[in-house]
Amino acid sequence: MIPAGPSPAIDGDMLLPAPRRGLPSPTMQHPSPERSTPSRPAKVFEAIARNEPHVTETHLSLQGDDAVLEVEQFQLHYGAMHALHNISMRIPRGKVTALIGPSGCGKSTLLRSVNRMNDLIDNVRIGGSMRLNGDPIYAPGVDVIELRKRIGMVFQKPNPFPMSIFENVIYSLRIDGESDKRVLAQTCEESLRAAGLWEEVKDRLQDSALRLSGGQQQRLCIARAIAAEPEVLLLDEPCSALDPIATGRIEDLIEELKGEYSILMVTHNMQQASRTSDCTAFMYLGRLIEYGPTDDIFLQPHLRETEDYVTGRFG
Amino acid sequence: MDTSQPSPSLRKRGRRERKTRRSVLVAERVARTAISLGGGLTIATVSLICVFLAWVVIPLFGAATLSPARSLAGGRASEPIVACATDEYASLMWVLERSGRVSVLRLDTGATLETLSVSEQAQPAALGFDAASNVVAVGTSDGAVRLATLSFAVSYPDTAGSGEVLSTLRPEERTPFAGGLAERLADGQVRCVRLELSISEPFELGTGAAKSPPRLLDLNVTEAGATVAALFEDGRLTVGALKRTTNMMTGAETLRFRGGDLPAPNAPQSEQPIALRLLGAGDNVLLVWRDGRGVRYDARELRSATAAESLELLQSADVELTRVGAALGERTVLVGDSKGGVGAWFRTRPEQAGTVDGARMARGHWFAGDGVAVTAVAPSATSRSFAVGRADGRFELYFLTSEKQLAEGRTPDGSAVDALCLSPREDALLVHSAGGWSAHQLASHHPEASVTALLRPVWYENYEQPEHVWQSSSGADDFEAKFGLMPLVFGTLKATFYSLLFGVPLALLAAIFSSEYLAPRTRVAVKSTIEIMASLPSVVLGFLAGNVVAPLVQNSLAAVLASFYCVPIALLLGARLWQLAPQGLVLRLVSWQRLLVITLALPLGLLTASVLGPWIEDVAFGGSLEGWLDMQHGGAAPGWFLLLLPVAAIGATFAIARLGGGWVRRVSQHWSRARCAQFDLLRFCATGVCACLFAALAAALLSAAGLDPRGSLLDTYAQRNALVVGFIMGFAIIPIIYTLSEDALSSVPEQLRQASLGAGATPWQTALRVIVPTAASGLFSAVMVGLGRAVGETMIVLMAAGNTPIMDWNVFSGFRTLSANIAVELPEAVEGDTHYRTLFLAALALFAMTFVVNTGAELVRQRFRRRAYQL
């Protein structure tokens, strides 16, 4: 009989393939209590269950980084539901930051708060602040349209527009009214090259984007996002709808974009987080539990709960 | 743990029953049967309606049938036959020969029942016959004329009191009785038909110093009196009216002729005219020669009658004119020639007639023939059918209006046909040749209908040229029914066009607004409110359109038309001014509050229109727009200006965006928001000024070139018109188009909307660039369904379109649609006749139109759905 233990929200589509680099070996997936030396006892979840405020365990090594996005005391309510509790974090410039955590912990909500996509939903209340390169995101005088032009976003499911590949890539230029054909063609090529799709589609730019495969479509979406030269790129589980090969290509692409773009990425896939990101933030029930460099989070987390999660003990 | 034993927690309810219960099976079967029966019945019903419509319509196109000849024993005429006619039941026929002898024949046996004479003399000088009244004018050699009336008297004698002759009569048996023919009908009654001949006192034609005998005579009897025309042996031509006067003392009636001489035709005496015809109501006289020459006299004023025109009735010199007849109503002359052709001539009133009475004879119909001379022409007394007999014994039956050949036949011995007679009910055709009379049973169902007559322009009697006309009924019996369906189809399309022009943009924009701008909760409320609009009965809308909107629009036409300009301008200007508003305020007002601000522009626009409209009417249209539309005053330029303004505005907007767009983008990159808004306002005003200049220039050029918008798109104003219908029917179709297109827009995957918004596009850009193209086929199908609704809509057009079946695109004129026509005319149509069946054809056309439109919409929708799944 199955032991009736505490069961937090179980994520169905969590992938746990064989680890590649920087991950504990299979034998380490069930570490014995003696081996594990967390700095604090596993009391965080109980405190959260009692609705006590949680102070994010932010690793000191992140403090000095130049932040592209600063989140301070950010709160978000969906009607009566408190979805995000006092989130404070600084997203470093030119690096890949991964948001991990079980389903429903608020990763996507946080991501979508950055470009105010949550505005589209009724009954959302906001507290705290976010700043993009020093400019407030949630001040009264902010024009959402202008804000979104500075932020690129790639969604869970590839969502190319039902138009040609070319038109898809230069969509942001079109809506800005750019009509210079040279500029458009140049931007299209550069973006597709950056997204590693140029060689595959250069002869059929006028074909419908819907004819591409799922992985190609997702890279097209990334090309579309970076064509707008965003200050930060938001990736919302970009590989969850893709097969492993396409996933690998996207991960390689993220690797290549690193440095040039600041990327904030939501993922359910521990291996993906560990492979591609520089920093990792672990969230649980609307709280940011621990935030630090990826290697530290996966190998020497400060909190027991983080270790349990990244090693697959729960979640 | 024993795995074969289910854990106790799963066994709480005991073992699940494996067998489906009987009641479930029964319910399943009943439901399946009921559902398939319901579906099948629905399809069957729709098909049955279609089949029923087709069933009624198909006989329209059936051919007439002519039974084989049945020779009649007696009554072979030894002299030329002048006239003949049967009674309504085709039991008796009288035949008038040139000698004045009238023989009455039984049509069942052919036996001669009796022989009479219309003339005391052995050989009357001339005979003239009026088919409508069955009166013969008999001219004698002393110059006097008598009128002989040949009428069939029908009586139903009491069989009991009339002796053995009738009481032993078996059903459908006939016997001579009291100078006529008695027949026992199926219901037991006996019907007796008898020819009655009455001859009037003689009267003189003219004051008659020279008592020359008439050579040709014709008369025309109307309710008002009779007109007689005569050509005398000495070449004198006279025409005049007959007046019946009663002597106060004796009570005796005398006929008096009052008329005058017509100028003699300038033709050599050696060639005598072969026919004299009174046309129409006796106000025109036609004299015809064998070589095809003809002269028409205008005899409206008897004392000053003159030759109106001379005619060439034949095409070439080697053809001779053989027979002249007149179709029902005596307004169309049928001219048969030696090459077998028959031409139908009637008066028309062309623009430049060049005649004293402004009329001109024209050959409206031509039945070519095959080279064998026409030897007899016999019109029907009740319709526009006529029979043509030929020298080789063949004869044909035609219908004049539709030029359709109904039937053909041949005399048994192949000798030339010299007389034909069509019974009043057109159920019998009698043919006389050297071999005597032969009878044919005739069944000609719907001679008026043919594909050409229904769908192509037809040259109707007294029309200038072939035209599409729908005019199914009139007060007169000799009226030519005009079953041209095109005006109705045109009306339907016109109603559809104008209502879509009004309804589609509004409905689509409303759908975009509610799917892309409104918060979901507001959207649901708005959508259900608009859907309630669809339940408004169309009779209420029609009533509103006809009795409220139409008078309102007529009373303030200038203001209404001005609002078409002022409201869009107010909205566009409002949008520019809105940009000038402080940004904080703009961002705080979202959703419905913003809508409220936008709607402020609407009453402002209307207010401006109500002030500006009458002012423009005074300044540019001479104070009366209706008068201007009616071309009573004013030039074309102001009309062109207003018509071209929207086009010019669109052109100017594009031109400015094209020429200055790149420059503006470069320059304005670092401008503040307020500065951009100011610039935008400035640009808007500049565009407006440019548009006005363009429009004024084009208007000046067009009116200088002599073109006028009046006469095509604009014309005389009628109170019930396409503008009113378009407005109200637009409202009727908005809910359905709105609902369907809102569904189509909402079913565009949310991820596309988010991708576009996430890329920094405004909701309007998102809608225009991503949502609308993706939902395009859904929107198309919504419009098509709206179109289907507009095509079939009845009450609104019935009450507000004026129901005039005319074909012009004028916004300010009425029209009649297929559906309204059916609603108006079907209650008064005689079941089974051509009119009735033509209305069913209209219904079938309507059915086909809506069916095609809706099926097309559904197919597009299916395609759209498949595409939507791919996204």
PDB file of N, CA, C and O in Angstrom, chain A residues 247-282:
ATOM      1  N   THR A 247      13.990  20.062 -28.008  1.00  0.00           N
ATOM      2  CA  THR A 247      14.343  20.651 -26.726  1.00  0.00           C
ATOM      3  C   THR A 247      15.840  20.914 -26.669  1.00  0.00           C
ATOM      4  O   THR A 247      16.279  21.988 -26.254  1.00  0.00           O
ATOM      5  N   GLY A 248      16.615  19.938 -27.125  1.00  0.00           N
ATOM      6  CA  GLY A 248      18.063  20.090 -27.111  1.00  0.00           C
ATOM      7  C   GLY A 248      18.499  21.274 -27.951  1.00  0.00           C
ATOM      8  O   GLY A 248      19.364  22.051 -27.543  1.00  0.00           O
ATOM      9  N   ARG A 249      17.865  21.459 -29.089  1.00  0.00           N
ATOM     10  CA  ARG A 249      18.256  22.570 -29.960  1.00  0.00           C
ATOM     11  C   ARG A 249      17.924  23.901 -29.307  1.00  0.00           C
ATOM     12  O   ARG A 249      18.683  24.858 -29.416  1.00  0.00           O
ATOM     13  N   ILE A 250      16.759  23.957 -28.650  1.00  0.00           N
ATOM     14  CA  ILE A 250      16.379  25.209 -27.982  1.00  0.00           C
ATOM     15  C   ILE A 250      17.376  25.500 -26.863  1.00  0.00           C
ATOM     16  O   ILE A 250      17.796  26.648 -26.660  1.00  0.00           O
ATOM     17  N   GLU A 251      17.734  24.445 -26.155  1.00  0.00           N
ATOM     18  CA  GLU A 251      18.679  24.661 -25.056  1.00  0.00           C
ATOM     19  C   GLU A 251      20.009  25.172 -25.586  1.00  0.00           C
ATOM     20  O   GLU A 251      20.617  26.084 -25.007  1.00  0.00           O
ATOM     21  N   ASP A 252      20.457  24.585 -26.694  1.00  0.00           N
ATOM     22  CA  ASP A 252      21.689  25.085 -27.303  1.00  0.00           C
ATOM     23  C   ASP A 252      21.557  26.543 -27.680  1.00  0.00           C
ATOM     24  O   ASP A 252      22.481  27.341 -27.518  1.00  0.00           O
ATOM     25  N   LEU A 253      20.361  26.874 -28.203  1.00  0.00           N
ATOM     26  CA  LEU A 253      20.113  28.252 -28.621  1.00  0.00           C
ATOM     27  C   LEU A 253      20.184  29.203 -27.436  1.00  0.00           C
ATOM     28  O   LEU A 253      20.792  30.269 -27.508  1.00  0.00           O
ATOM     29  N   ILE A 254      19.569  28.771 -26.314  1.00  0.00           N
ATOM     30  CA  ILE A 254      19.610  29.612 -25.104  1.00  0.00           C
ATOM     31  C   ILE A 254      21.060  29.834 -24.683  1.00  0.00           C
ATOM     32  O   ILE A 254      21.466  30.938 -24.323  1.00  0.00           O
ATOM     33  N   GLU A 255      21.821  28.774 -24.798  1.00  0.00           N
ATOM     34  CA  GLU A 255      23.250  28.848 -24.478  1.00  0.00           C
ATOM     35  C   GLU A 255      23.936  29.923 -25.336  1.00  0.00           C
ATOM     36  O   GLU A 255      24.723  30.720 -24.851  1.00  0.00           O
ATOM     37  N   GLU A 256      23.563  29.919 -26.651  1.00  0.00           N
ATOM     38  CA  GLU A 256      24.201  30.880 -27.555  1.00  0.00           C
ATOM     39  C   GLU A 256      23.749  32.304 -27.283  1.00  0.00           C
ATOM     40  O   GLU A 256      24.507  33.249 -27.469  1.00  0.00           O
ATOM     41  N   LEU A 257      22.497  32.455 -26.880  1.00  0.00           N
ATOM     42  CA  LEU A 257      21.966  33.799 -26.659  1.00  0.00           C
ATOM     43  C   LEU A 257      22.495  34.407 -25.365  1.00  0.00           C
ATOM     44  O   LEU A 257      22.424  35.613 -25.160  1.00  0.00           O
ATOM     45  N   LYS A 258      22.974  33.555 -24.521  1.00  0.00           N
ATOM     46  CA  LYS A 258      23.488  33.991 -23.229  1.00  0.00           C
ATOM     47  C   LYS A 258      24.589  35.026 -23.454  1.00  0.00           C
ATOM     48  O   LYS A 258      25.378  34.915 -24.364  1.00  0.00           O
ATOM     49  N   GLY A 259      24.631  36.037 -22.631  1.00  0.00           N
ATOM     50  CA  GLY A 259      25.642  37.067 -22.791  1.00  0.00           C
ATOM     51  C   GLY A 259      25.089  38.248 -23.557  1.00  0.00           C
ATOM     52  O   GLY A 259      25.156  39.380 -23.097  1.00  0.00           O
ATOM     53  N   GLU A 260      24.476  37.942 -24.694  1.00  0.00           N
ATOM     54  CA  GLU A 260      23.921  39.036 -25.489  1.00  0.00           C
ATOM     55  C   GLU A 260      22.567  39.483 -24.938  1.00  0.00           C
ATOM     56  O   GLU A 260      22.239  40.653 -24.949  1.00  0.00           O
ATOM     57  N   TYR A 261      21.803  38.514 -24.471  1.00  0.00           N
ATOM     58  CA  TYR A 261      20.470  38.815 -23.948  1.00  0.00           C
ATOM     59  C   TYR A 261      20.372  38.417 -22.493  1.00  0.00           C
ATOM     60  O   TYR A 261      20.998  37.451 -22.056  1.00  0.00           O
ATOM     61  N   SER A 262      19.550  39.173 -21.767  1.00  0.00           N
ATOM     62  CA  SER A 262      19.223  38.777 -20.400  1.00  0.00           C
ATOM     63  C   SER A 262      17.969  37.935 -20.489  1.00  0.00           C
ATOM     64  O   SER A 262      16.973  38.367 -21.070  1.00  0.00           O
ATOM     65  N   ILE A 263      18.046  36.742 -19.954  1.00  0.00           N
ATOM     66  CA  ILE A 263      16.926  35.818 -20.144  1.00  0.00           C
ATOM     67  C   ILE A 263      16.363  35.399 -18.792  1.00  0.00           C
ATOM     68  O   ILE A 263      17.111  35.063 -17.871  1.00  0.00           O
ATOM     69  N   LEU A 264      15.033  35.474 -18.711  1.00  0.00           N
ATOM     70  CA  LEU A 264      14.350  34.939 -17.532  1.00  0.00           C
ATOM     71  C   LEU A 264      13.480  33.803 -18.039  1.00  0.00           C
ATOM     72  O   LEU A 264      12.667  33.989 -18.932  1.00  0.00           O
ATOM     73  N   MET A 265      13.682  32.622 -17.439  1.00  0.00           N
ATOM     74  CA  MET A 265      13.079  31.436 -18.025  1.00  0.00           C
ATOM     75  C   MET A 265      12.351  30.634 -16.952  1.00  0.00           C
ATOM     76  O   MET A 265      12.876  30.426 -15.872  1.00  0.00           O
ATOM     77  N   VAL A 266      11.158  30.194 -17.277  1.00  0.00           N
ATOM     78  CA  VAL A 266      10.436  29.283 -16.390  1.00  0.00           C
ATOM     79  C   VAL A 266      10.648  27.887 -16.916  1.00  0.00           C
ATOM     80  O   VAL A 266      10.549  27.654 -18.116  1.00  0.00           O
ATOM     81  N   THR A 267      10.982  26.944 -16.039  1.00  0.00           N
ATOM     82  CA  THR A 267      11.088  25.569 -16.514  1.00  0.00           C
ATOM     83  C   THR A 267      10.654  24.600 -15.435  1.00  0.00           C
ATOM     84  O   THR A 267      10.731  24.879 -14.246  1.00  0.00           O
ATOM     85  N   HIS A 268      10.143  23.496 -15.923  1.00  0.00           N
ATOM     86  CA  HIS A 268       9.754  22.419 -15.030  1.00  0.00           C
ATOM     87  C   HIS A 268      10.832  21.359 -14.976  1.00  0.00           C
ATOM     88  O   HIS A 268      10.739  20.398 -14.238  1.00  0.00           O
ATOM     89  N   ASN A 269      11.787  21.554 -15.849  1.00  0.00           N
ATOM     90  CA  ASN A 269      12.744  20.498 -16.092  1.00  0.00           C
ATOM     91  C   ASN A 269      14.043  20.835 -15.358  1.00  0.00           C
ATOM     92  O   ASN A 269      14.754  21.769 -15.712  1.00  0.00           O
ATOM     93  N   MET A 270      14.324  20.080 -14.291  1.00  0.00           N
ATOM     94  CA  MET A 270      15.508  20.344 -13.477  1.00  0.00           C
ATOM     95  C   MET A 270      16.774  20.316 -14.309  1.00  0.00           C
ATOM     96  O   MET A 270      17.649  21.168 -14.175  1.00  0.00           O
ATOM     97  N   GLN A 271      16.845  19.314 -15.196  1.00  0.00           N
ATOM     98  CA  GLN A 271      18.052  19.172 -16.005  1.00  0.00           C
ATOM     99  C   GLN A 271      18.242  20.394 -16.890  1.00  0.00           C
ATOM    100  O   GLN A 271      19.346  20.882 -17.060  1.00  0.00           O
ATOM    101  N   GLN A 272      17.097  20.863 -17.453  1.00  0.00           N
ATOM    102  CA  GLN A 272      17.184  22.032 -18.309  1.00  0.00           C
ATOM    103  C   GLN A 272      17.688  23.237 -17.526  1.00  0.00           C
ATOM    104  O   GLN A 272      18.563  23.967 -17.975  1.00  0.00           O
ATOM    105  N   ALA A 273      17.123  23.413 -16.339  1.00  0.00           N
ATOM    106  CA  ALA A 273      17.554  24.531 -15.504  1.00  0.00           C
ATOM    107  C   ALA A 273      19.044  24.419 -15.212  1.00  0.00           C
ATOM    108  O   ALA A 273      19.798  25.390 -15.335  1.00  0.00           O
ATOM    109  N   SER A 274      19.451  23.225 -14.841  1.00  0.00           N
ATOM    110  CA  SER A 274      20.846  23.073 -14.459  1.00  0.00           C
ATOM    111  C   SER A 274      21.774  23.207 -15.651  1.00  0.00           C
ATOM    112  O   SER A 274      22.877  23.716 -15.531  1.00  0.00           O
ATOM    113  N   ARG A 275      21.318  22.761 -16.802  1.00  0.00           N
ATOM    114  CA  ARG A 275      22.185  22.817 -17.978  1.00  0.00           C
ATOM    115  C   ARG A 275      22.320  24.218 -18.533  1.00  0.00           C
ATOM    116  O   ARG A 275      23.385  24.643 -18.934  1.00  0.00           O
ATOM    117  N   THR A 276      21.187  24.961 -18.611  1.00  0.00           N
ATOM    118  CA  THR A 276      21.214  26.195 -19.386  1.00  0.00           C
ATOM    119  C   THR A 276      21.339  27.458 -18.542  1.00  0.00           C
ATOM    120  O   THR A 276      21.760  28.485 -19.065  1.00  0.00           O
ATOM    121  N   SER A 277      20.936  27.425 -17.278  1.00  0.00           N
ATOM    122  CA  SER A 277      20.845  28.704 -16.578  1.00  0.00           C
ATOM    123  C   SER A 277      22.113  29.013 -15.798  1.00  0.00           C
ATOM    124  O   SER A 277      22.902  28.134 -15.466  1.00  0.00           O
ATOM    125  N   ASP A 278      22.280  30.341 -15.524  1.00  0.00           N
ATOM    126  CA  ASP A 278      23.364  30.779 -14.667  1.00  0.00           C
ATOM    127  C   ASP A 278      22.885  30.921 -13.233  1.00  0.00           C
ATOM    128  O   ASP A 278      23.615  30.663 -12.284  1.00  0.00           O
ATOM    129  N   CYS A 279      21.653  31.369 -13.095  1.00  0.00           N
ATOM    130  CA  CYS A 279      21.083  31.532 -11.767  1.00  0.00           C
ATOM    131  C   CYS A 279      19.778  30.774 -11.732  1.00  0.00           C
ATOM    132  O   CYS A 279      19.109  30.622 -12.765  1.00  0.00           O
ATOM    133  N   THR A 280      19.392  30.325 -10.571  1.00  0.00           N
ATOM    134  CA  THR A 280      18.147  29.586 -10.436  1.00  0.00           C
ATOM    135  C   THR A 280      17.413  30.087  -9.206  1.00  0.00           C
ATOM    136  O   THR A 280      18.020  30.357  -8.166  1.00  0.00           O
ATOM    137  N   ALA A 281      16.105  30.269  -9.402  1.00  0.00           N
ATOM    138  CA  ALA A 281      15.262  30.682  -8.283  1.00  0.00           C
ATOM    139  C   ALA A 281      14.250  29.574  -8.042  1.00  0.00           C
ATOM    140  O   ALA A 281      13.584  29.127  -8.969  1.00  0.00           O
ATOM    141  N   PHE A 282      14.143  29.127  -6.797  1.00  0.00           N
ATOM    142  CA  PHE A 282      13.191  28.079  -6.458  1.00  0.00           C
ATOM    143  C   PHE A 282      11.987  28.720  -5.794  1.00  0.00           C
ATOM    144  O   PHE A 282      12.123  29.441  -4.805  1.00  0.00           O
TER     145      PHE A 282
END
